[in-house]
């Protein structure tokens, strides 16, 4: 479990393919117990509106606090969970934790929409919509304070299946985001037929838009495309002031990234906000 830390505090493994594979197998074995052992943690990253310069919501981000390997980022275990048939229990855990926290904010009179990531396989879970409906019934969350993010590539895996799940979620009046937009090769025609409210431009284009003119072109045309389709546009990977300024000039609606705030434990987000320059 040799791991080193990234700036974001993730455990990142830099080893040979062999060691990589050994680590993956070990993690896959441990993942079965992660929920029972209470090792999952919900983190959360703020989003800021360019127009007001104020916090306008947050995204829930899953972490795995492994007893020996440390804090593990979802890119390393979501795919494993899908392969091990564990994604439904993981998603259920995330949904429950997210609804509980969103309700706590709502009950405290804090208007803070929370977005929840779903995986490709969640789109094929016939019980997903019922589970979400059940959580609304249990907690009494206001639908406008709950959002779901689905990656463009998850949608493109099975466009017609995705359409059905999105329609079921949309009937609950939640907001739907297309995540990692620009990496999944969706067609404009398909996108236009989905009941989505916003697109999130993938961080790979955004983080590099000041240094790379091609990325800047992709970001600019995605903002135009989104607005032409009446969608709100979120930029992920806003890492510095220069990127913020470019996006702001391009009319982007919402920023998310290290420049705005790093992911923090979800319980401490409200406190973080109070001290932040983006505080309302
Ligand atoms: P995502 O939904 O696109 O989330 C944004 C990712 O970018 C997060 O990584 C976040 O920490 C990172 N990030 C934020 N600001 C910056 C920045 O300025 N620069 C850079 N380079 N990165 C930034 P994280 O938390 O490691 O999550 C990775 C992916 O794992 C997420 O990408 C999402 O697709 C997935 N994921 C996270 N939580 C969940 C979950 O609860 N369920 C499922 N199914 N997937 C999740
Ligand atoms: Mg996301
Ligand atoms: Mg993304
Ligand atoms: Mg991503």
mmCIF file of C-alpha atoms and ligand atoms in Angstrom:
data_model
loop_
_atom_site.group_PDB
_atom_site.id
_atom_site.type_symbol
_atom_site.label_atom_id
_atom_site.label_comp_id
_atom_site.label_asym_id
_atom_site.label_seq_id
_atom_site.Cartn_x
_atom_site.Cartn_y
_atom_site.Cartn_z
ATOM 1 C CA UNK A 1 0.000 0.000 0.000
ATOM 2 C CA UNK A 2 2.839 2.398 -0.635
ATOM 3 C CA UNK A 3 1.230 5.671 -1.436
ATOM 4 C CA UNK A 4 2.242 9.244 -1.815
ATOM 5 C CA UNK A 5 0.069 12.282 -1.404
ATOM 6 C CA UNK A 6 -1.118 14.651 -4.107
ATOM 7 C CA UNK A 7 -1.836 18.293 -3.439
ATOM 8 C CA UNK A 8 -5.476 17.353 -3.000
ATOM 9 C CA UNK A 9 -4.538 14.934 -0.251
ATOM 10 C CA UNK A 10 -5.284 11.861 -2.298
ATOM 11 C CA UNK A 11 -3.192 8.772 -2.020
ATOM 12 C CA UNK A 12 -1.565 8.392 -5.392
ATOM 13 C CA UNK A 13 0.428 5.333 -6.234
ATOM 14 C CA UNK A 14 3.405 5.587 -8.494
ATOM 15 C CA UNK A 15 4.769 2.126 -9.030
ATOM 16 C CA UNK A 16 5.231 -0.555 -11.649
ATOM 17 C CA UNK A 17 2.300 -2.154 -13.446
ATOM 18 C CA UNK A 18 2.787 -5.264 -11.363
ATOM 19 C CA UNK A 19 2.623 -3.378 -8.107
ATOM 20 C CA UNK A 20 -0.354 -1.451 -9.444
ATOM 21 C CA UNK A 21 -2.159 -4.668 -10.090
ATOM 22 C CA UNK A 22 -1.335 -6.065 -6.656
ATOM 23 C CA UNK A 23 -2.620 -2.923 -5.031
ATOM 24 C CA UNK A 24 -5.828 -3.059 -7.047
ATOM 25 C CA UNK A 25 -6.470 -6.647 -6.053
ATOM 26 C CA UNK A 26 -5.801 -5.887 -2.404
ATOM 27 C CA UNK A 27 -8.101 -2.857 -2.494
ATOM 28 C CA UNK A 28 -10.825 -4.818 -4.244
ATOM 29 C CA UNK A 29 -10.738 -7.350 -1.410
ATOM 30 C CA UNK A 30 -10.897 -4.624 1.221
ATOM 31 C CA UNK A 31 -13.701 -2.754 -0.504
ATOM 32 C CA UNK A 32 -16.202 -5.384 0.586
ATOM 33 C CA UNK A 33 -15.665 -4.340 4.169
ATOM 34 C CA UNK A 34 -15.331 -0.599 3.624
ATOM 35 C CA UNK A 35 -18.984 0.157 4.274
ATOM 36 C CA UNK A 36 -19.403 -2.211 7.205
ATOM 37 C CA UNK A 37 -16.211 -0.836 8.762
ATOM 38 C CA UNK A 38 -17.382 2.735 8.312
ATOM 39 C CA UNK A 39 -14.442 3.700 6.099
ATOM 40 C CA UNK A 40 -16.290 5.802 3.532
ATOM 41 C CA UNK A 41 -16.218 9.581 3.896
ATOM 42 C CA UNK A 42 -18.157 12.250 2.086
ATOM 43 C CA UNK A 43 -16.167 15.291 1.049
ATOM 44 C CA UNK A 44 -17.571 18.298 -0.623
ATOM 45 C CA UNK A 45 -16.354 21.089 -2.897
ATOM 46 C CA UNK A 46 -18.014 24.500 -3.262
ATOM 47 C CA UNK A 47 -19.232 26.040 -6.525
ATOM 48 C CA UNK A 48 -19.234 29.809 -7.048
ATOM 49 C CA UNK A 49 -21.373 31.863 -9.445
ATOM 50 C CA UNK A 50 -19.336 34.163 -11.709
ATOM 51 C CA UNK A 51 -22.122 36.744 -11.645
ATOM 52 C CA UNK A 52 -22.239 37.293 -7.887
ATOM 53 C CA UNK A 53 -18.871 35.890 -6.828
ATOM 54 C CA UNK A 54 -20.783 33.961 -4.155
ATOM 55 C CA UNK A 55 -21.059 30.298 -3.280
ATOM 56 C CA UNK A 56 -24.047 28.799 -5.089
ATOM 57 C CA UNK A 57 -23.806 25.126 -4.218
ATOM 58 C CA UNK A 58 -21.490 22.217 -3.613
ATOM 59 C CA UNK A 59 -20.592 18.818 -5.010
ATOM 60 C CA UNK A 60 -20.410 15.712 -2.834
ATOM 61 C CA UNK A 61 -17.207 13.741 -3.459
ATOM 62 C CA UNK A 62 -16.612 10.278 -2.084
ATOM 63 C CA UNK A 63 -13.400 9.192 -0.348
ATOM 64 C CA UNK A 64 -12.271 5.943 1.168
ATOM 65 C CA UNK A 65 -10.371 6.241 4.426
ATOM 66 C CA UNK A 66 -8.435 3.007 4.179
ATOM 67 C CA UNK A 67 -6.945 1.810 7.488
ATOM 68 C CA UNK A 68 -3.479 1.330 5.973
ATOM 69 C CA UNK A 69 -3.426 2.988 2.539
ATOM 70 C CA UNK A 70 -4.841 6.291 3.770
ATOM 71 C CA UNK A 71 -7.346 8.484 1.971
ATOM 72 C CA UNK A 72 -8.146 7.038 -1.451
ATOM 73 C CA UNK A 73 -9.762 9.050 -4.254
ATOM 74 C CA UNK A 74 -12.785 7.675 -6.100
ATOM 75 C CA UNK A 75 -11.027 7.387 -9.445
ATOM 76 C CA UNK A 76 -9.134 4.516 -7.869
ATOM 77 C CA UNK A 77 -12.080 2.554 -6.478
ATOM 78 C CA UNK A 78 -15.328 3.414 -8.301
ATOM 79 C CA UNK A 79 -14.326 1.271 -11.295
ATOM 80 C CA UNK A 80 -13.261 -1.501 -8.893
ATOM 81 C CA UNK A 81 -16.604 -1.263 -7.155
ATOM 82 C CA UNK A 82 -18.406 -1.558 -10.487
ATOM 83 C CA UNK A 83 -16.386 -4.643 -11.394
ATOM 84 C CA UNK A 84 -16.881 -6.213 -7.953
ATOM 85 C CA UNK A 85 -20.634 -5.656 -8.045
ATOM 86 C CA UNK A 86 -20.421 -3.246 -5.125
ATOM 87 C CA UNK A 87 -21.440 -0.029 -6.793
ATOM 88 C CA UNK A 88 -25.070 -0.228 -5.661
ATOM 89 C CA UNK A 89 -24.135 -0.396 -1.993
ATOM 90 C CA UNK A 90 -21.619 2.385 -2.488
ATOM 91 C CA UNK A 91 -24.162 4.596 -4.229
ATOM 92 C CA UNK A 92 -26.725 3.837 -1.579
ATOM 93 C CA UNK A 93 -24.252 4.931 1.103
ATOM 94 C CA UNK A 94 -23.481 8.163 -0.799
ATOM 95 C CA UNK A 95 -27.164 8.933 -1.361
ATOM 96 C CA UNK A 96 -27.998 8.477 2.301
ATOM 97 C CA UNK A 97 -25.074 10.555 3.516
ATOM 98 C CA UNK A 98 -25.768 13.299 0.972
ATOM 99 C CA UNK A 99 -29.512 13.522 1.678
ATOM 100 C CA UNK A 100 -28.859 13.605 5.413
ATOM 101 C CA UNK A 101 -26.364 16.478 5.089
ATOM 102 C CA UNK A 102 -28.484 18.376 2.566
ATOM 103 C CA UNK A 103 -31.408 18.090 4.943
ATOM 104 C CA UNK A 104 -29.316 19.385 7.847
ATOM 105 C CA UNK A 105 -28.381 22.467 5.790
ATOM 106 C CA UNK A 106 -31.973 22.960 4.709
ATOM 107 C CA UNK A 107 -33.220 22.660 8.290
ATOM 108 C CA UNK A 108 -30.614 25.224 9.382
ATOM 109 C CA UNK A 109 -32.038 27.631 6.809
ATOM 110 C CA UNK A 110 -28.966 27.407 4.577
ATOM 111 C CA UNK A 111 -29.667 27.472 0.865
ATOM 112 C CA UNK A 112 -26.965 25.220 -0.503
ATOM 113 C CA UNK A 113 -27.830 22.913 -3.412
ATOM 114 C CA UNK A 114 -25.843 19.670 -3.205
ATOM 115 C CA UNK A 115 -24.931 17.640 -6.270
ATOM 116 C CA UNK A 116 -24.415 13.894 -6.115
ATOM 117 C CA UNK A 117 -22.363 11.886 -8.624
ATOM 118 C CA UNK A 118 -23.869 8.748 -10.109
ATOM 119 C CA UNK A 119 -21.852 6.072 -11.885
ATOM 120 C CA UNK A 120 -22.483 4.504 -15.285
ATOM 121 C CA UNK A 121 -23.920 1.402 -13.671
ATOM 122 C CA UNK A 122 -26.302 3.382 -11.484
ATOM 123 C CA UNK A 123 -28.052 4.354 -14.711
ATOM 124 C CA UNK A 124 -28.946 0.696 -15.176
ATOM 125 C CA UNK A 125 -30.179 0.114 -11.652
ATOM 126 C CA UNK A 126 -33.957 -0.211 -11.854
ATOM 127 C CA UNK A 127 -34.156 0.467 -8.094
ATOM 128 C CA UNK A 128 -32.296 3.779 -8.236
ATOM 129 C CA UNK A 129 -35.284 6.057 -8.859
ATOM 130 C CA UNK A 130 -37.284 4.345 -6.096
ATOM 131 C CA UNK A 131 -34.402 4.743 -3.692
ATOM 132 C CA UNK A 132 -34.146 8.453 -4.421
ATOM 133 C CA UNK A 133 -37.908 8.866 -4.109
ATOM 134 C CA UNK A 134 -37.731 7.043 -0.782
ATOM 135 C CA UNK A 135 -35.061 9.430 0.499
ATOM 136 C CA UNK A 136 -37.147 12.458 -0.444
ATOM 137 C CA UNK A 137 -40.063 10.898 1.428
ATOM 138 C CA UNK A 138 -37.956 10.060 4.500
ATOM 139 C CA UNK A 139 -36.095 13.326 4.868
ATOM 140 C CA UNK A 140 -38.290 15.905 3.200
ATOM 141 C CA UNK A 141 -35.499 17.490 1.178
ATOM 142 C CA UNK A 142 -36.603 20.222 -1.190
ATOM 143 C CA UNK A 143 -35.980 18.941 -4.734
ATOM 144 C CA UNK A 144 -34.379 22.198 -5.875
ATOM 145 C CA UNK A 145 -31.593 21.580 -3.349
ATOM 146 C CA UNK A 146 -30.665 18.172 -4.782
ATOM 147 C CA UNK A 147 -28.790 17.705 -8.050
ATOM 148 C CA UNK A 148 -27.326 14.732 -9.855
ATOM 149 C CA UNK A 149 -24.207 14.583 -12.006
ATOM 150 C CA UNK A 150 -23.820 11.987 -14.739
ATOM 151 C CA UNK A 151 -20.721 11.842 -16.860
ATOM 152 C CA UNK A 152 -21.092 12.269 -20.578
ATOM 153 C CA UNK A 153 -19.386 8.920 -21.162
ATOM 154 C CA UNK A 154 -21.775 7.119 -18.775
ATOM 155 C CA UNK A 155 -24.684 8.548 -20.765
ATOM 156 C CA UNK A 156 -23.080 7.486 -24.038
ATOM 157 C CA UNK A 157 -22.568 3.895 -22.818
ATOM 158 C CA UNK A 158 -26.284 3.338 -23.217
ATOM 159 C CA UNK A 159 -28.026 6.452 -24.491
ATOM 160 C CA UNK A 160 -31.557 5.043 -24.409
ATOM 161 C CA UNK A 161 -31.235 3.472 -20.960
ATOM 162 C CA UNK A 162 -29.802 6.713 -19.659
ATOM 163 C CA UNK A 163 -32.731 8.652 -21.088
ATOM 164 C CA UNK A 164 -35.201 6.594 -19.068
ATOM 165 C CA UNK A 165 -33.314 7.005 -15.774
ATOM 166 C CA UNK A 166 -32.856 10.733 -16.337
ATOM 167 C CA UNK A 167 -36.566 11.092 -17.063
ATOM 168 C CA UNK A 168 -37.442 9.315 -13.805
ATOM 169 C CA UNK A 169 -35.102 11.543 -11.802
ATOM 170 C CA UNK A 170 -36.288 14.670 -13.573
ATOM 171 C CA UNK A 171 -39.878 13.865 -12.583
ATOM 172 C CA UNK A 172 -38.772 14.456 -8.993
ATOM 173 C CA UNK A 173 -37.834 18.027 -9.983
ATOM 174 C CA UNK A 174 -34.142 17.643 -9.232
ATOM 175 C CA UNK A 175 -31.521 19.301 -11.394
ATOM 176 C CA UNK A 176 -29.409 17.178 -13.708
ATOM 177 C CA UNK A 177 -25.848 17.936 -14.826
ATOM 178 C CA UNK A 178 -23.759 16.365 -17.558
ATOM 179 C CA UNK A 179 -20.337 15.879 -15.976
ATOM 180 C CA UNK A 180 -16.925 15.782 -17.674
ATOM 181 C CA UNK A 181 -18.452 17.282 -20.779
ATOM 182 C CA UNK A 182 -16.187 17.174 -23.811
ATOM 183 C CA UNK A 183 -14.681 13.765 -23.128
ATOM 184 C CA UNK A 184 -17.571 11.512 -24.119
ATOM 185 C CA UNK A 185 -18.286 12.309 -27.776
ATOM 186 C CA UNK A 186 -22.006 12.837 -27.404
ATOM 187 C CA UNK A 187 -23.857 14.237 -30.358
ATOM 188 C CA UNK A 188 -25.597 17.546 -30.174
ATOM 189 C CA UNK A 189 -28.814 15.925 -31.328
ATOM 190 C CA UNK A 190 -28.756 13.444 -28.444
ATOM 191 C CA UNK A 191 -27.849 16.082 -25.871
ATOM 192 C CA UNK A 192 -30.737 18.238 -26.992
ATOM 193 C CA UNK A 193 -33.227 15.488 -26.215
ATOM 194 C CA UNK A 194 -32.115 14.937 -22.609
ATOM 195 C CA UNK A 195 -33.859 16.652 -19.677
ATOM 196 C CA UNK A 196 -30.640 18.205 -18.343
ATOM 197 C CA UNK A 197 -30.154 21.626 -16.760
ATOM 198 C CA UNK A 198 -26.425 22.185 -16.980
ATOM 199 C CA UNK A 199 -23.175 20.942 -18.413
ATOM 200 C CA UNK A 200 -19.885 20.792 -16.563
ATOM 201 C CA UNK A 201 -16.902 21.346 -18.844
ATOM 202 C CA UNK A 202 -14.248 18.761 -18.113
ATOM 203 C CA UNK A 203 -11.382 20.036 -16.003
ATOM 204 C CA UNK A 204 -8.778 18.866 -18.526
ATOM 205 C CA UNK A 205 -9.843 21.640 -20.930
ATOM 206 C CA UNK A 206 -10.361 24.266 -18.256
ATOM 207 C CA UNK A 207 -7.158 23.738 -16.268
ATOM 208 C CA UNK A 208 -5.154 24.180 -19.439
ATOM 209 C CA UNK A 209 -7.115 26.893 -21.248
ATOM 210 C CA UNK A 210 -4.712 29.710 -20.496
ATOM 211 C CA UNK A 211 -1.673 27.753 -21.718
ATOM 212 C CA UNK A 212 -3.295 25.968 -24.637
ATOM 213 C CA UNK A 213 -5.328 27.755 -27.315
ATOM 214 C CA UNK A 214 -7.026 24.541 -28.463
ATOM 215 C CA UNK A 215 -8.374 23.979 -24.971
ATOM 216 C CA UNK A 216 -9.476 27.608 -24.839
ATOM 217 C CA UNK A 217 -11.383 27.120 -28.103
ATOM 218 C CA UNK A 218 -13.117 24.020 -26.773
ATOM 219 C CA UNK A 219 -14.114 25.841 -23.579
ATOM 220 C CA UNK A 220 -15.409 28.871 -25.493
ATOM 221 C CA UNK A 221 -17.475 26.801 -27.919
ATOM 222 C CA UNK A 222 -18.855 24.619 -25.112
ATOM 223 C CA UNK A 223 -20.076 27.702 -23.258
ATOM 224 C CA UNK A 224 -21.759 28.923 -26.457
ATOM 225 C CA UNK A 225 -23.245 25.506 -27.126
ATOM 226 C CA UNK A 226 -24.606 25.249 -23.598
ATOM 227 C CA UNK A 227 -26.151 28.680 -23.681
ATOM 228 C CA UNK A 228 -27.670 28.060 -27.123
ATOM 229 C CA UNK A 229 -29.364 25.007 -25.634
ATOM 230 C CA UNK A 230 -30.531 27.047 -22.614
ATOM 231 C CA UNK A 231 -28.229 25.135 -20.308
ATOM 232 C CA UNK A 232 -26.230 26.589 -17.487
ATOM 233 C CA UNK A 233 -22.473 26.028 -17.820
ATOM 234 C CA UNK A 234 -20.167 25.020 -14.980
ATOM 235 C CA UNK A 235 -16.376 24.968 -15.403
ATOM 236 C CA UNK A 236 -14.457 22.393 -13.372
ATOM 237 C CA UNK A 237 -10.726 22.696 -12.752
ATOM 238 C CA UNK A 238 -10.645 26.441 -12.097
ATOM 239 C CA UNK A 239 -7.197 26.444 -10.583
ATOM 240 C CA UNK A 240 -6.136 30.090 -10.632
ATOM 241 C CA UNK A 241 -7.127 33.708 -11.156
ATOM 242 C CA UNK A 242 -6.100 33.721 -14.831
ATOM 243 C CA UNK A 243 -8.493 30.867 -15.615
ATOM 244 C CA UNK A 244 -11.225 32.543 -13.577
ATOM 245 C CA UNK A 245 -10.779 35.781 -15.552
ATOM 246 C CA UNK A 246 -10.907 34.047 -18.937
ATOM 247 C CA UNK A 247 -14.041 32.086 -18.031
ATOM 248 C CA UNK A 248 -15.698 35.139 -16.609
ATOM 249 C CA UNK A 249 -15.050 37.059 -19.846
ATOM 250 C CA UNK A 250 -16.526 34.139 -21.804
ATOM 251 C CA UNK A 251 -19.781 34.317 -19.834
ATOM 252 C CA UNK A 252 -19.416 31.017 -17.992
ATOM 253 C CA UNK A 253 -22.009 30.681 -15.205
ATOM 254 C CA UNK A 254 -20.361 28.708 -12.409
ATOM 255 C CA UNK A 255 -16.824 27.883 -11.255
ATOM 256 C CA UNK A 256 -15.538 24.897 -9.357
ATOM 257 C CA UNK A 257 -11.886 24.167 -8.636
ATOM 258 C CA UNK A 258 -8.943 24.577 -6.313
ATOM 259 C CA UNK A 259 -8.979 28.367 -6.844
ATOM 260 C CA UNK A 260 -12.453 28.487 -5.321
ATOM 261 C CA UNK A 261 -11.899 25.819 -2.697
ATOM 262 C CA UNK A 262 -10.431 22.371 -2.158
ATOM 263 C CA UNK A 263 -12.734 19.495 -1.246
ATOM 264 C CA UNK A 264 -13.328 19.397 2.540
ATOM 265 C CA UNK A 265 -15.221 17.028 4.834
ATOM 266 C CA UNK A 266 -18.879 17.664 4.141
ATOM 267 C CA UNK A 267 -19.655 18.338 7.823
ATOM 268 C CA UNK A 268 -17.199 21.222 7.820
ATOM 269 C CA UNK A 269 -18.256 22.929 4.598
ATOM 270 C CA UNK A 270 -20.601 25.439 6.230
ATOM 271 C CA UNK A 271 -17.840 26.469 8.624
ATOM 272 C CA UNK A 272 -15.321 26.702 5.771
ATOM 273 C CA UNK A 273 -17.718 28.973 3.908
ATOM 274 C CA UNK A 274 -17.990 31.416 6.804
ATOM 275 C CA UNK A 275 -14.271 32.167 6.588
ATOM 276 C CA UNK A 276 -14.081 32.121 2.830
ATOM 277 C CA UNK A 277 -13.845 35.132 0.525
ATOM 278 C CA UNK A 278 -16.810 33.715 -1.428
ATOM 279 C CA UNK A 279 -19.103 33.833 1.568
ATOM 280 C CA UNK A 280 -22.508 35.340 0.793
HETATM 281 P P1 LIG B 1 -15.931 14.766 -10.961
HETATM 282 O O1 LIG B 1 -17.336 14.531 -10.616
HETATM 283 O O2 LIG B 1 -15.639 15.390 -12.275
HETATM 284 O O3 LIG B 1 -15.353 15.623 -9.757
HETATM 285 C C1 LIG B 1 -14.369 16.610 -9.885
HETATM 286 C C2 LIG B 1 -13.004 16.071 -9.520
HETATM 287 O O4 LIG B 1 -12.022 17.067 -9.775
HETATM 288 C C3 LIG B 1 -12.848 15.761 -8.046
HETATM 289 O O5 LIG B 1 -11.950 14.679 -7.950
HETATM 290 C C4 LIG B 1 -12.189 17.009 -7.497
HETATM 291 O O6 LIG B 1 -11.465 16.815 -6.293
HETATM 292 C C5 LIG B 1 -11.266 17.358 -8.635
HETATM 293 N N1 LIG B 1 -10.953 18.761 -8.682
HETATM 294 C C6 LIG B 1 -11.626 19.784 -8.129
HETATM 295 N N2 LIG B 1 -11.080 20.973 -8.422
HETATM 296 C C7 LIG B 1 -10.008 20.706 -9.197
HETATM 297 C C8 LIG B 1 -9.015 21.547 -9.813
HETATM 298 O O7 LIG B 1 -9.028 22.778 -9.723
HETATM 299 N N3 LIG B 1 -8.064 20.913 -10.554
HETATM 300 C C9 LIG B 1 -8.038 19.555 -10.678
HETATM 301 N N4 LIG B 1 -7.062 19.019 -11.406
HETATM 302 N N5 LIG B 1 -8.953 18.735 -10.109
HETATM 303 C C10 LIG B 1 -9.928 19.315 -9.370
HETATM 304 P P2 LIG B 1 -12.283 13.422 -7.038
HETATM 305 O O8 LIG B 1 -12.982 13.856 -5.803
HETATM 306 O O9 LIG B 1 -11.018 12.641 -6.928
HETATM 307 O O10 LIG B 1 -13.321 12.603 -7.877
HETATM 308 C C11 LIG B 1 -12.990 12.033 -9.104
HETATM 309 C C12 LIG B 1 -14.222 11.508 -9.794
HETATM 310 O O11 LIG B 1 -14.785 10.399 -9.072
HETATM 311 C C13 LIG B 1 -15.342 12.519 -9.859
HETATM 312 O O12 LIG B 1 -15.098 13.398 -10.923
HETATM 313 C C14 LIG B 1 -16.545 11.625 -10.067
HETATM 314 O O13 LIG B 1 -16.678 11.265 -11.426
HETATM 315 C C15 LIG B 1 -16.170 10.407 -9.274
HETATM 316 N N6 LIG B 1 -16.881 10.462 -7.976
HETATM 317 C C16 LIG B 1 -16.652 11.235 -6.895
HETATM 318 N N7 LIG B 1 -17.536 10.997 -5.905
HETATM 319 C C17 LIG B 1 -18.370 10.041 -6.388
HETATM 320 C C18 LIG B 1 -19.524 9.373 -5.858
HETATM 321 O O14 LIG B 1 -19.998 9.638 -4.743
HETATM 322 N N8 LIG B 1 -20.127 8.451 -6.664
HETATM 323 C C19 LIG B 1 -19.655 8.168 -7.918
HETATM 324 N N9 LIG B 1 -20.308 7.248 -8.654
HETATM 325 N N10 LIG B 1 -18.596 8.792 -8.458
HETATM 326 C C20 LIG B 1 -17.948 9.714 -7.698
HETATM 327 MG MG1 LIG B 2 -19.041 15.433 -10.657
HETATM 328 MG MG1 LIG B 3 -16.159 16.270 -13.801
HETATM 329 MG MG1 LIG B 4 -14.046 13.598 -13.421
#
